[in-house]
XYZ file of C-alpha atoms in Angstrom:
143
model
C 81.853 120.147 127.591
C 80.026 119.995 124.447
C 80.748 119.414 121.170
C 78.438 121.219 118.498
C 78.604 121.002 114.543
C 78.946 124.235 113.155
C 76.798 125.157 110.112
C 76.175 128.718 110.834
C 79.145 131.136 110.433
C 79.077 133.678 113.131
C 81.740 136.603 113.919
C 82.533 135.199 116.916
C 83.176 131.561 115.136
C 85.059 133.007 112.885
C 87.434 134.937 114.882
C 87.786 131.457 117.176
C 88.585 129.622 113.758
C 91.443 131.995 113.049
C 93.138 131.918 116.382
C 92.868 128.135 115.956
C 94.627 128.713 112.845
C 96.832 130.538 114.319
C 97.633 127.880 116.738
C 97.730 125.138 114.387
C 100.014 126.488 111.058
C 103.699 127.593 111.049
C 103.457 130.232 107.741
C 100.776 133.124 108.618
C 97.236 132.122 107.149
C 93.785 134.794 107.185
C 90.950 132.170 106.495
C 88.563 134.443 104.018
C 84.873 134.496 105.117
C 84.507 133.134 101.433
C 86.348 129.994 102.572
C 85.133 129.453 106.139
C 80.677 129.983 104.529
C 82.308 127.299 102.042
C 83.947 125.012 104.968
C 80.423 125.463 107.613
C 77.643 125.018 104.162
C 79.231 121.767 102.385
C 78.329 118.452 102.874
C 81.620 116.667 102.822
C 83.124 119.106 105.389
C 82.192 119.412 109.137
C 83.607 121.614 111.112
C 83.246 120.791 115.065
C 83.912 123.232 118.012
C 83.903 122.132 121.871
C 82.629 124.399 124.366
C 82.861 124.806 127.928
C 79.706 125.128 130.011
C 79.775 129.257 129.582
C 80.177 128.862 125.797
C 84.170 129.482 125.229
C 85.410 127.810 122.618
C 88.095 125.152 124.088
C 89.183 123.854 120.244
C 87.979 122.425 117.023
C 88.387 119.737 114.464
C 87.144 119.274 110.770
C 86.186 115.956 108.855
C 86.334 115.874 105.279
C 84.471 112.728 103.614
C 84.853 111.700 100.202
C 83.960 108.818 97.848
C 86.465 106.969 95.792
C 86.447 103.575 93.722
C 87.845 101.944 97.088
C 84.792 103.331 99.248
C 83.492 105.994 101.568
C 86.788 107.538 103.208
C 86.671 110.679 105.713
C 90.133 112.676 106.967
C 90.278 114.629 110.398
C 91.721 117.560 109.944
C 92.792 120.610 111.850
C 92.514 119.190 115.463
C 93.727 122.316 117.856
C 92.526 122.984 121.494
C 93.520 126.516 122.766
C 96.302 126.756 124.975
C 93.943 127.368 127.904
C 92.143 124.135 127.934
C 95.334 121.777 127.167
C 95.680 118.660 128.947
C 92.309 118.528 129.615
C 91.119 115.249 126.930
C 89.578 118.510 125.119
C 91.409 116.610 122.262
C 90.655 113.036 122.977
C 87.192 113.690 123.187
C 86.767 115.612 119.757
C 88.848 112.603 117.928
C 86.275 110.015 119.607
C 83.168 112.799 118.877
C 84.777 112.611 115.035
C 85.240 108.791 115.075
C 81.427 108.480 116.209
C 80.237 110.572 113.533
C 82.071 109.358 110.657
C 80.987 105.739 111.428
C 77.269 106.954 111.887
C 77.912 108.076 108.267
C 78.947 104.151 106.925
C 82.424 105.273 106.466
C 85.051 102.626 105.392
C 88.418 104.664 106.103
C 89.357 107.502 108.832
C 92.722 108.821 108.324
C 94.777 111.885 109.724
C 98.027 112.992 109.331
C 100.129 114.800 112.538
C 103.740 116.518 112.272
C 106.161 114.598 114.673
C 106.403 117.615 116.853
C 103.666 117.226 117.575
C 104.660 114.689 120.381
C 101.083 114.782 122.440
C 98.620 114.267 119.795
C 100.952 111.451 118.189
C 100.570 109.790 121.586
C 96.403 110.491 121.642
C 95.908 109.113 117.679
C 96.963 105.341 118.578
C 95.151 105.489 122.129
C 92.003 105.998 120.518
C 92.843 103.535 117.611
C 94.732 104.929 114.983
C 97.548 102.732 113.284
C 100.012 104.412 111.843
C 100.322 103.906 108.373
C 103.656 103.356 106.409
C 103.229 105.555 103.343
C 104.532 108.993 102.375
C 102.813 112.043 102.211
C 103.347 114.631 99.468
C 101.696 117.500 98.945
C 102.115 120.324 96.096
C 100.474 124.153 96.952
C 98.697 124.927 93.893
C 98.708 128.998 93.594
């Protein structure tokens, strides 16, 4: 397996980001090609695919990094493996990839959120060190 950092935006990216999407959201999302050039060409977003040996796409993961008064602070985002290649560590091993990189970038802070039914990746986060935080999450859908 390898894990590459995608910059370019290709069709056949792209149509592995959607079903990803697919995989990963409960209400019906199309990700423009405006949005996913925006997501693969900024420099506070990184968008990383694993591949198999013949080049499928097993699953992907973004970091977001960010400044604030407290320090540099990154989010993982979006972890999804396909179907195919579950149970497998496809997932573990994008988490550590994403851990690696955002320390090689002097960040102070990882953090992540995961829905409780989500019952295997709330098992991976604390194996690879995650704590889980006591705070609440809000969120408001600005449209």
């Amino acid at each position: 397996m390898i894990i590459k950092e995608i910059t370019t935006l290709t069709p056949t990216i792209q149509t592995a980001i959607q079903h990803f999407i697919d995989l990963l959201v409960t209400t019906p999302y199309t990700a423009s090609n405006e949005t996913l050039t925006a997501l693969v060409e900024s420099e506070n977003s990184h968008l990383f695919l694993a591949f198999d040996e013949v080049e499928h796409i097993m699953g992907m993961l973004t970091v977001g990094m960010y400044y604030s008064p407290t320090g540099k602070k990154a989010w993982v985002e979006d972890v999804v493996v396909d179907d195919t290649f579950r149970g497998q560590g496809i997932g573990e091993k994008l988490v550590q990839h994403a851990i690696e990189f955002v320390k090689s970038k002097n960040v102070s802070l990882l953090m992540l959120t995961s829905h409780p039914s989500r019952i295997a990746a709330n098992k991976l986060y604390p194996r690879v060190g995650f704590n889980k935080r006591e705070t609440n999450v809000y969120k408001m859908i600005l449209e």
